[in-house]
Amino acid sequence: PGKGKPLSLDDNPLADPEWQLAFHMLKDAGFSLPWIETLKEIETDLAAARAALQQALTWRRQAESAGQPPDFIDLEWERAFHAFQNRLAALNKRIRDVNLEVPNARFQRPLLDLAREVRRVEEEL
């Protein structure tokens, strides 16, 4: 008897019993710690920045194959690249800020590297 039953991991055994109901209600409502929410927002913003750069890269390749003027293509690509660079700089600032808030170093997020992110977007195409 008792074998094969799943463990109940819903409640934190180390939390104060008086706070269990409050923690349970917050968890069920989708609330979490502010730094966790900030990390989720950073990931969402990073995905949007990558998608924008990927769209610009796709446009660049299509414009080159369509025979559009190279000066125009280069100008638009530089604009998109600088916008991506600025978004990464802003995200890195947010990452630095959240890294100061996390309770332990293992929760820190590494800073974004521009060259690595551009390579990643290029490889995804």
Tab-separated table of C-alpha atoms in Angstrom:
chain	number	residue	atom	x	y	z
A	1	PRO	CA	0.000	0.000	0.000
A	2	GLY	CA	1.131	3.557	-0.760
A	3	LYS	CA	3.398	2.635	-3.649
A	4	GLY	CA	3.058	4.548	-6.872
A	5	LYS	CA	1.187	7.484	-5.403
A	6	PRO	CA	2.544	10.876	-6.524
A	7	LEU	CA	4.148	13.119	-3.957
A	8	SER	CA	2.266	16.258	-3.059
A	9	LEU	CA	4.714	19.053	-3.813
A	10	ASP	CA	2.156	21.846	-3.722
A	11	ASP	CA	3.046	23.111	-0.259
A	12	ASN	CA	6.439	24.296	0.907
A	13	PRO	CA	7.315	22.302	4.042
A	14	LEU	CA	9.722	25.040	5.168
A	15	ALA	CA	7.204	27.886	4.963
A	16	ASP	CA	5.422	29.235	8.004
A	17	PRO	CA	2.123	27.306	8.402
A	18	GLU	CA	0.245	30.577	8.958
A	19	TRP	CA	1.297	31.744	5.489
A	20	GLN	CA	0.536	28.503	3.604
A	21	LEU	CA	-2.940	29.593	2.518
A	22	ALA	CA	-1.680	32.984	1.346
A	23	PHE	CA	1.174	31.424	-0.650
A	24	HIS	CA	-1.207	28.888	-2.171
A	25	MET	CA	-3.664	31.608	-3.238
A	26	LEU	CA	-0.914	33.741	-4.787
A	27	LYS	CA	0.518	30.768	-6.659
A	28	ASP	CA	-2.908	29.771	-7.995
A	29	ALA	CA	-3.529	33.355	-9.131
A	30	GLY	CA	-0.283	33.316	-11.139
A	31	PHE	CA	1.740	35.650	-8.944
A	32	SER	CA	5.415	35.116	-8.292
A	33	LEU	CA	8.397	37.031	-7.003
A	34	PRO	CA	9.102	40.371	-8.707
A	35	TRP	CA	12.537	39.321	-9.969
A	36	ILE	CA	11.042	36.178	-11.542
A	37	GLU	CA	8.447	38.305	-13.326
A	38	THR	CA	11.209	40.645	-14.527
A	39	LEU	CA	13.205	37.707	-15.916
A	40	LYS	CA	10.111	36.522	-17.779
A	41	GLU	CA	9.614	40.017	-19.229
A	42	ILE	CA	13.265	40.102	-20.312
A	43	GLU	CA	12.872	36.775	-22.114
A	44	THR	CA	9.718	38.025	-23.845
A	45	ASP	CA	11.424	41.259	-24.927
A	46	LEU	CA	14.479	39.342	-26.132
A	47	ALA	CA	12.294	37.055	-28.249
A	48	ALA	CA	10.607	40.124	-29.776
A	49	ALA	CA	13.984	41.728	-30.548
A	50	ARG	CA	15.217	38.516	-32.176
A	51	ALA	CA	12.028	38.279	-34.247
A	52	ALA	CA	12.438	41.882	-35.449
A	53	LEU	CA	16.045	41.258	-36.479
A	54	GLN	CA	15.053	38.016	-38.180
A	55	GLN	CA	12.369	39.862	-40.114
A	56	ALA	CA	14.905	42.514	-41.181
A	57	LEU	CA	17.356	39.833	-42.265
A	58	THR	CA	14.667	38.054	-44.265
A	59	TRP	CA	13.739	41.357	-45.922
A	60	ARG	CA	17.405	42.039	-46.704
A	61	ARG	CA	17.817	38.691	-48.439
A	62	GLN	CA	14.612	39.163	-50.421
A	63	ALA	CA	15.579	42.715	-51.411
A	64	GLU	CA	19.008	41.550	-52.579
A	65	SER	CA	17.470	38.812	-54.717
A	66	ALA	CA	14.903	41.282	-56.112
A	67	GLY	CA	17.702	43.594	-57.278
A	68	GLN	CA	16.938	46.603	-55.106
A	69	PRO	CA	19.673	49.260	-54.809
A	70	PRO	CA	22.482	48.060	-52.507
A	71	ASP	CA	22.749	51.452	-50.793
A	72	PHE	CA	19.096	51.303	-49.758
A	73	ILE	CA	19.435	47.711	-48.555
A	74	ASP	CA	22.541	48.520	-46.514
A	75	LEU	CA	20.913	51.611	-45.002
A	76	GLU	CA	17.828	49.678	-43.919
A	77	TRP	CA	19.928	46.818	-42.548
A	78	GLU	CA	22.082	49.251	-40.547
A	79	ARG	CA	18.928	50.840	-39.119
A	80	ALA	CA	17.540	47.448	-38.075
A	81	PHE	CA	20.908	46.335	-36.686
A	82	HIS	CA	21.302	49.506	-34.600
A	83	ALA	CA	17.761	49.136	-33.289
A	84	PHE	CA	18.600	45.548	-32.256
A	85	GLN	CA	21.854	46.724	-30.677
A	86	ASN	CA	19.993	49.382	-28.673
A	87	ARG	CA	17.381	46.854	-27.530
A	88	LEU	CA	20.123	44.488	-26.346
A	89	ALA	CA	21.822	47.320	-24.458
A	90	ALA	CA	18.537	48.125	-22.704
A	91	LEU	CA	17.966	44.434	-21.924
A	92	ASN	CA	21.492	44.120	-20.526
A	93	LYS	CA	20.784	47.052	-18.212
A	94	ARG	CA	17.622	45.307	-17.003
A	95	ILE	CA	19.557	42.059	-16.574
A	96	ARG	CA	22.169	43.849	-14.453
A	97	ASP	CA	19.410	45.343	-12.316
A	98	VAL	CA	17.608	42.023	-11.803
A	99	ASN	CA	20.908	40.266	-11.066
A	100	LEU	CA	21.225	42.568	-8.060
A	101	GLU	CA	17.769	41.521	-6.838
A	102	VAL	CA	18.033	37.742	-7.059
A	103	PRO	CA	18.570	35.972	-3.738
A	104	ASN	CA	21.332	33.686	-5.002
A	105	ALA	CA	23.974	33.889	-7.738
A	106	ARG	CA	22.631	30.752	-9.412
A	107	PHE	CA	19.481	32.693	-10.395
A	108	GLN	CA	21.448	35.407	-12.174
A	109	ARG	CA	21.077	35.685	-15.925
A	110	PRO	CA	24.191	36.182	-18.056
A	111	LEU	CA	24.459	39.335	-20.129
A	112	LEU	CA	23.600	39.213	-23.803
A	113	ASP	CA	26.383	39.243	-26.389
A	114	LEU	CA	25.537	41.119	-29.586
A	115	ALA	CA	27.637	38.969	-31.931
A	116	ARG	CA	26.291	35.733	-30.455
A	117	GLU	CA	22.691	36.935	-30.723
A	118	VAL	CA	23.130	37.997	-34.365
A	119	ARG	CA	24.678	34.605	-35.191
A	120	ARG	CA	21.783	32.883	-33.473
A	121	VAL	CA	19.239	34.808	-35.546
A	122	GLU	CA	21.149	34.078	-38.752
A	123	GLU	CA	21.326	30.357	-37.937
A	124	GLU	CA	17.580	30.188	-37.311
A	125	LEU	CA	16.859	31.246	-40.899
